[in-house]
C-alpha positions as YAML, in Angstrom:
chain: A
units: angstrom
residues:
- id: 1
  name: CYS
  ca: [16.99, -29.00, 35.72]
- id: 2
  name: ASN
  ca: [16.04, -28.20, 39.29]
- id: 3
  name: ASP
  ca: [17.68, -25.47, 41.36]
- id: 4
  name: THR
  ca: [19.97, -27.90, 43.18]
- id: 5
  name: ILE
  ca: [21.52, -29.08, 39.90]
- id: 6
  name: LEU
  ca: [21.72, -25.54, 38.54]
- id: 7
  name: ASN
  ca: [23.54, -24.35, 41.65]
- id: 8
  name: GLN
  ca: [26.01, -27.22, 41.29]
- id: 9
  name: VAL
  ca: [26.57, -26.24, 37.66]
- id: 10
  name: LYS
  ca: [27.18, -22.65, 38.76]
- id: 11
  name: ASP
  ca: [29.74, -23.76, 41.37]
- id: 12
  name: ASN
  ca: [31.60, -26.05, 38.94]
- id: 13
  name: LEU
  ca: [31.51, -23.91, 35.78]
- id: 14
  name: LYS
  ca: [34.80, -22.45, 34.61]
- id: 15
  name: THR
  ca: [34.70, -19.62, 32.06]
- id: 16
  name: LEU
  ca: [36.99, -18.97, 29.12]
- id: 17
  name: ASP
  ca: [37.16, -15.89, 26.86]
- id: 18
  name: GLU
  ca: [38.57, -16.34, 23.36]
- id: 19
  name: LYS
  ca: [39.17, -13.94, 20.47]
- id: 20
  name: ASN
  ca: [38.09, -14.44, 16.86]
- id: 21
  name: GLY
  ca: [39.66, -17.31, 14.91]
- id: 22
  name: ILE
  ca: [40.90, -19.33, 17.89]
- id: 23
  name: THR
  ca: [40.79, -23.14, 17.68]
- id: 24
  name: ILE
  ca: [39.06, -24.19, 20.90]
- id: 25
  name: LEU
  ca: [39.07, -27.93, 20.19]
- id: 26
  name: SER
  ca: [40.93, -29.87, 17.52]
- id: 27
  name: GLN
  ca: [39.72, -33.02, 15.82]
- id: 28
  name: GLY
  ca: [41.40, -35.97, 17.52]
- id: 29
  name: ASP
  ca: [41.86, -34.25, 20.90]
- id: 30
  name: GLU
  ca: [41.49, -36.55, 23.91]
- id: 31
  name: THR
  ca: [39.88, -33.94, 26.18]
- id: 32
  name: LYS
  ca: [36.39, -34.74, 27.48]
- id: 33
  name: SER
  ca: [35.01, -31.47, 28.93]
- id: 34
  name: LEU
  ca: [31.55, -30.15, 28.06]
- id: 35
  name: TYR
  ca: [31.40, -26.60, 26.65]
- id: 36
  name: THR
  ca: [28.50, -24.18, 26.79]
- id: 37
  name: ILE
  ca: [28.46, -20.96, 24.76]
- id: 38
  name: LEU
  ca: [27.67, -17.99, 27.00]
- id: 39
  name: GLU
  ca: [28.37, -15.37, 24.31]
- id: 40
  name: GLY
  ca: [29.25, -15.61, 20.61]
- id: 41
  name: THR
  ca: [29.32, -18.27, 17.91]
- id: 42
  name: VAL
  ca: [31.67, -21.13, 16.97]
- id: 43
  name: LEU
  ca: [32.19, -23.01, 13.71]
- id: 44
  name: ILE
  ca: [32.35, -26.82, 13.66]
- id: 45
  name: THR
  ca: [34.63, -28.38, 11.02]
- id: 46
  name: GLN
  ca: [36.03, -31.77, 10.12]
- id: 47
  name: LEU
  ca: [39.15, -32.73, 8.19]
- id: 48
  name: ALA
  ca: [38.16, -35.05, 5.34]
- id: 49
  name: GLU
  ca: [40.33, -37.92, 4.12]
- id: 50
  name: ASP
  ca: [41.43, -35.86, 1.10]
- id: 51
  name: GLY
  ca: [42.73, -33.11, 3.39]
- id: 52
  name: LYS
  ca: [39.83, -30.72, 2.77]
- id: 53
  name: VAL
  ca: [38.38, -28.86, 5.77]
- id: 54
  name: VAL
  ca: [34.59, -29.26, 5.72]
- id: 55
  name: SER
  ca: [32.29, -26.93, 7.70]
- id: 56
  name: PHE
  ca: [29.07, -28.51, 8.90]
- id: 57
  name: ASP
  ca: [27.58, -26.60, 11.82]
- id: 58
  name: LEU
  ca: [27.39, -23.33, 13.74]
- id: 59
  name: ILE
  ca: [26.88, -23.42, 17.49]
- id: 60
  name: LYS
  ca: [25.52, -20.27, 19.08]
- id: 61
  name: LYS
  ca: [24.81, -18.70, 22.47]
- id: 62
  name: GLY
  ca: [22.86, -21.04, 24.74]
- id: 63
  name: GLN
  ca: [24.01, -24.20, 22.97]
- id: 64
  name: CYS
  ca: [26.71, -26.70, 23.95]
- id: 65
  name: PHE
  ca: [29.34, -28.85, 22.27]
- id: 66
  name: GLY
  ca: [31.67, -31.66, 23.27]
- id: 67
  name: GLU
  ca: [28.99, -34.01, 24.58]
- id: 68
  name: ILE
  ca: [29.61, -36.81, 22.06]
- id: 69
  name: ALA
  ca: [33.17, -37.49, 23.27]
- id: 70
  name: LEU
  ca: [31.82, -37.54, 26.82]
- id: 71
  name: ILE
  ca: [29.35, -40.27, 25.97]
- id: 72
  name: ASP
  ca: [31.40, -42.62, 23.79]
- id: 73
  name: GLY
  ca: [34.88, -41.86, 25.17]
- id: 74
  name: ALA
  ca: [36.36, -41.46, 21.69]
- id: 75
  name: PRO
  ca: [38.65, -38.57, 20.63]
- id: 76
  name: ARG
  ca: [37.03, -35.34, 19.46]
- id: 77
  name: SER
  ca: [35.27, -35.95, 16.14]
- id: 78
  name: ALA
  ca: [35.52, -32.33, 14.95]
- id: 79
  name: SER
  ca: [37.37, -29.06, 15.42]
- id: 80
  name: VAL
  ca: [35.75, -25.97, 16.95]
- id: 81
  name: THR
  ca: [36.83, -22.43, 16.02]
- id: 82
  name: SER
  ca: [35.55, -19.10, 17.34]
- id: 83
  name: ILE
  ca: [33.77, -16.72, 14.96]
- id: 84
  name: GLY
  ca: [34.22, -13.36, 16.64]
- id: 85
  name: ASP
  ca: [34.85, -13.09, 20.37]
- id: 86
  name: VAL
  ca: [33.30, -15.84, 22.48]
- id: 87
  name: LYS
  ca: [32.75, -16.58, 26.16]
- id: 88
  name: LEU
  ca: [32.57, -20.26, 27.07]
- id: 89
  name: GLY
  ca: [31.47, -22.15, 30.15]
- id: 90
  name: ILE
  ca: [33.38, -25.40, 30.76]
- id: 91
  name: LEU
  ca: [32.28, -28.38, 32.86]
- id: 92
  name: SER
  ca: [34.64, -31.25, 33.64]
- id: 93
  name: GLU
  ca: [34.04, -34.82, 32.48]
- id: 94
  name: LYS
  ca: [33.77, -36.00, 36.09]
- id: 95
  name: PHE
  ca: [31.08, -33.44, 36.97]
- id: 96
  name: VAL
  ca: [29.04, -34.21, 33.86]
- id: 97
  name: ARG
  ca: [29.20, -37.97, 34.42]
- id: 98
  name: ASP
  ca: [28.70, -37.95, 38.20]
- id: 99
  name: VAL
  ca: [26.08, -35.19, 38.42]
- id: 100
  name: LEU
  ca: [24.46, -34.12, 35.16]
- id: 101
  name: MET
  ca: [24.06, -37.56, 33.59]
- id: 102
  name: THR
  ca: [22.35, -38.85, 36.72]
- id: 103
  name: ASP
  ca: [19.67, -36.16, 36.34]
- id: 104
  name: ILE
  ca: [16.67, -37.36, 34.31]
- id: 105
  name: ASN
  ca: [15.88, -33.90, 32.93]
- id: 106
  name: PHE
  ca: [19.40, -33.40, 31.63]
- id: 107
  name: SER
  ca: [19.52, -36.90, 30.14]
- id: 108
  name: ASN
  ca: [16.17, -36.37, 28.39]
- id: 109
  name: ALA
  ca: [17.36, -33.04, 26.98]
- id: 110
  name: LEU
  ca: [20.53, -34.71, 25.71]
- id: 111
  name: LEU
  ca: [18.46, -37.39, 23.93]
- id: 112
  name: LEU
  ca: [16.31, -34.68, 22.34]
- id: 113
  name: LYS
  ca: [19.44, -32.90, 21.13]
- id: 114
  name: PHE
  ca: [20.76, -36.07, 19.51]
- id: 115
  name: ALA
  ca: [17.38, -36.64, 17.85]
- id: 116
  name: SER
  ca: [17.54, -33.09, 16.49]
- id: 117
  name: ILE
  ca: [21.07, -33.72, 15.15]
- id: 118
  name: VAL
  ca: [19.92, -36.86, 13.33]
- id: 119
  name: ARG
  ca: [16.88, -35.11, 11.82]
- id: 120
  name: SER
  ca: [19.00, -32.15, 10.71]
- id: 121
  name: ALA
  ca: [21.56, -34.48, 9.15]
- id: 122
  name: ASN
  ca: [18.82, -36.30, 7.25]
- id: 123
  name: ILE
  ca: [17.48, -33.02, 5.86]
- id: 124
  name: GLN
  ca: [21.00, -31.92, 4.94]
- id: 125
  name: ILE
  ca: [21.73, -35.18, 3.12]
- id: 126
  name: PHE
  ca: [18.42, -35.04, 1.25]
- id: 127
  name: SER
  ca: [19.01, -31.46, 0.11]
- id: 128
  name: LEU
  ca: [22.56, -32.24, -1.03]
- id: 129
  name: ILE
  ca: [21.29, -35.16, -3.12]
- id: 130
  name: THR
  ca: [18.19, -33.59, -4.67]
- id: 131
  name: ALA
  ca: [18.59, -29.80, -4.88]
- id: 132
  name: THR
  ca: [20.47, -27.69, -7.43]
- id: 133
  name: ALA
  ca: [23.59, -25.82, -6.32]
- id: 134
  name: ARG
  ca: [21.60, -22.57, -6.20]
- id: 135
  name: LYS
  ca: [18.90, -24.07, -3.97]
- id: 136
  name: ARG
  ca: [21.46, -25.80, -1.75]
- id: 137
  name: LEU
  ca: [23.18, -22.46, -1.22]
- id: 138
  name: LEU
  ca: [19.89, -20.70, -0.44]
- id: 139
  name: LEU
  ca: [18.95, -23.41, 2.08]
- id: 140
  name: GLN
  ca: [22.29, -22.97, 3.83]
- id: 141
  name: LEU
  ca: [22.06, -19.17, 3.83]
- id: 142
  name: VAL
  ca: [18.75, -19.52, 5.68]
- id: 143
  name: ARG
  ca: [20.28, -22.05, 8.07]
- id: 144
  name: LEU
  ca: [23.31, -19.84, 8.76]
- id: 145
  name: SER
  ca: [21.30, -16.63, 9.25]
- id: 146
  name: LYS
  ca: [19.62, -14.91, 12.16]
- id: 147
  name: MET
  ca: [16.66, -12.55, 12.33]
- id: 148
  name: VAL
  ca: [17.28, -8.81, 12.23]
- id: 149
  name: GLN
  ca: [15.96, -7.35, 15.48]
- id: 150
  name: GLY
  ca: [12.69, -5.49, 14.98]
- id: 151
  name: GLN
  ca: [12.38, -6.66, 11.35]
- id: 152
  name: PRO
  ca: [11.03, -10.24, 11.44]
- id: 153
  name: HIS
  ca: [11.11, -10.72, 7.66]
- id: 154
  name: LEU
  ca: [14.78, -9.75, 7.35]
- id: 155
  name: ARG
  ca: [17.65, -12.11, 8.11]
- id: 156
  name: VAL
  ca: [21.43, -11.63, 8.11]
- id: 157
  name: VAL
  ca: [24.02, -14.36, 7.56]
- id: 158
  name: GLU
  ca: [26.38, -14.96, 10.49]
- id: 159
  name: LYS
  ca: [29.32, -12.55, 10.20]
- id: 160
  name: GLY
  ca: [32.77, -14.01, 9.57]
- id: 161
  name: LEU
  ca: [31.80, -16.98, 7.39]
- id: 162
  name: SER
  ca: [33.99, -17.23, 4.29]
- id: 163
  name: HIS
  ca: [32.71, -18.40, 0.91]
- id: 164
  name: THR
  ca: [34.78, -21.55, 1.46]
- id: 165
  name: ALA
  ca: [32.96, -22.29, 4.74]
- id: 166
  name: ILE
  ca: [29.54, -21.57, 3.23]
- id: 167
  name: GLY
  ca: [30.43, -23.83, 0.30]
- id: 168
  name: SER
  ca: [31.29, -26.65, 2.71]
- id: 169
  name: PHE
  ca: [27.82, -26.42, 4.25]
- id: 170
  name: ALA
  ca: [26.18, -26.52, 0.81]
- id: 171
  name: GLY
  ca: [28.48, -29.11, -0.74]
- id: 172
  name: ILE
  ca: [29.75, -26.77, -3.47]
- id: 173
  name: SER
  ca: [33.06, -25.07, -4.23]
- id: 174
  name: ARG
  ca: [34.11, -21.59, -3.13]
- id: 175
  name: GLU
  ca: [34.09, -20.46, -6.75]
- id: 176
  name: THR
  ca: [30.51, -21.68, -7.19]
- id: 177
  name: VAL
  ca: [29.42, -19.89, -4.01]
- id: 178
  name: THR
  ca: [30.96, -16.63, -5.27]
- id: 179
  name: ARG
  ca: [29.28, -17.01, -8.66]
- id: 180
  name: ILE
  ca: [25.82, -17.85, -7.25]
- id: 181
  name: ILE
  ca: [25.96, -15.06, -4.68]
- id: 182
  name: GLY
  ca: [26.69, -12.66, -7.54]
- id: 183
  name: GLU
  ca: [23.68, -14.04, -9.43]
- id: 184
  name: LEU
  ca: [21.41, -13.78, -6.37]
- id: 185
  name: LYS
  ca: [22.43, -10.16, -5.87]
- id: 186
  name: SER
  ca: [21.74, -9.41, -9.55]
- id: 187
  name: ASP
  ca: [18.31, -11.06, -9.16]
- id: 188
  name: ASP
  ca: [17.60, -8.96, -6.00]
- id: 189
  name: ILE
  ca: [17.20, -12.11, -3.90]
- id: 190
  name: ILE
  ca: [19.98, -11.09, -1.48]
- id: 191
  name: SER
  ca: [22.02, -7.95, -0.82]
- id: 192
  name: SER
  ca: [24.92, -6.77, 1.35]
- id: 193
  name: ASN
  ca: [24.68, -4.24, 4.17]
- id: 194
  name: GLU
  ca: [27.21, -1.52, 5.00]
- id: 195
  name: ILE
  ca: [29.56, -3.93, 6.79]
- id: 196
  name: GLY
  ca: [29.46, -6.62, 4.10]
- id: 197
  name: GLU
  ca: [27.01, -9.04, 5.71]
- id: 198
  name: ILE
  ca: [24.58, -10.94, 3.44]
- id: 199
  name: VAL
  ca: [21.01, -9.76, 4.05]
- id: 200
  name: PHE
  ca: [17.77, -11.11, 2.62]
- id: 201
  name: ASN
  ca: [14.00, -11.10, 3.01]
- id: 202
  name: ILE
  ca: [12.89, -14.59, 4.04]
- id: 203
  name: GLU
  ca: [9.79, -14.28, 1.85]
- id: 204
  name: ASP
  ca: [11.98, -13.74, -1.24]
- id: 205
  name: ILE
  ca: [14.00, -16.85, -0.36]
- id: 206
  name: SER
  ca: [10.82, -18.88, 0.20]
- id: 207
  name: SER
  ca: [9.48, -17.83, -3.20]
- id: 208
  name: GLU
  ca: [12.77, -18.73, -4.87]
- id: 209
  name: LEU
  ca: [12.88, -22.16, -3.20]
- id: 210
  name: SER
  ca: [9.30, -22.98, -4.15]
...
């Protein structure tokens, strides 16, 4: 976006600091604000018809959430919970509709984001249908990880994710996640660091998946 739009965003952006484990949005909420993550990570979950809470995405610094309700006017389709401390930037529905959505660069970026969501969902569905539980878990560990600074081959899984949440991403039970993680550690595919985070070499994962 050009400087004029960016300055308007700056003038209209409200900030919110939240601690770990806070529900920022609840599924079914009628609010329509757009949220940008300035610091931290949030977990996106949905409540299934059988009452099970299903985790399906992590949103990190520099990304946004809440845009779908802005576009279709429907209640929030998912709940959003902080993982660790987060700082959020909030833009009102009126500002987004009257200013941002009239900007061609913003609108194009929004379309690209939706295209990315559809492609990611297709890959996720394909992996859930075709891969074994072990491979599904490995694929999700890669997806939920970030690179260790200064060590490009090493990755660490986002801190604060429970085995239940990881299992939701992979479509397997918490018990199965615990069992497979134990097997992967025994096979030296993954390990844990001093603070309990899952760490792995991406080349080892690639070899396992192939």
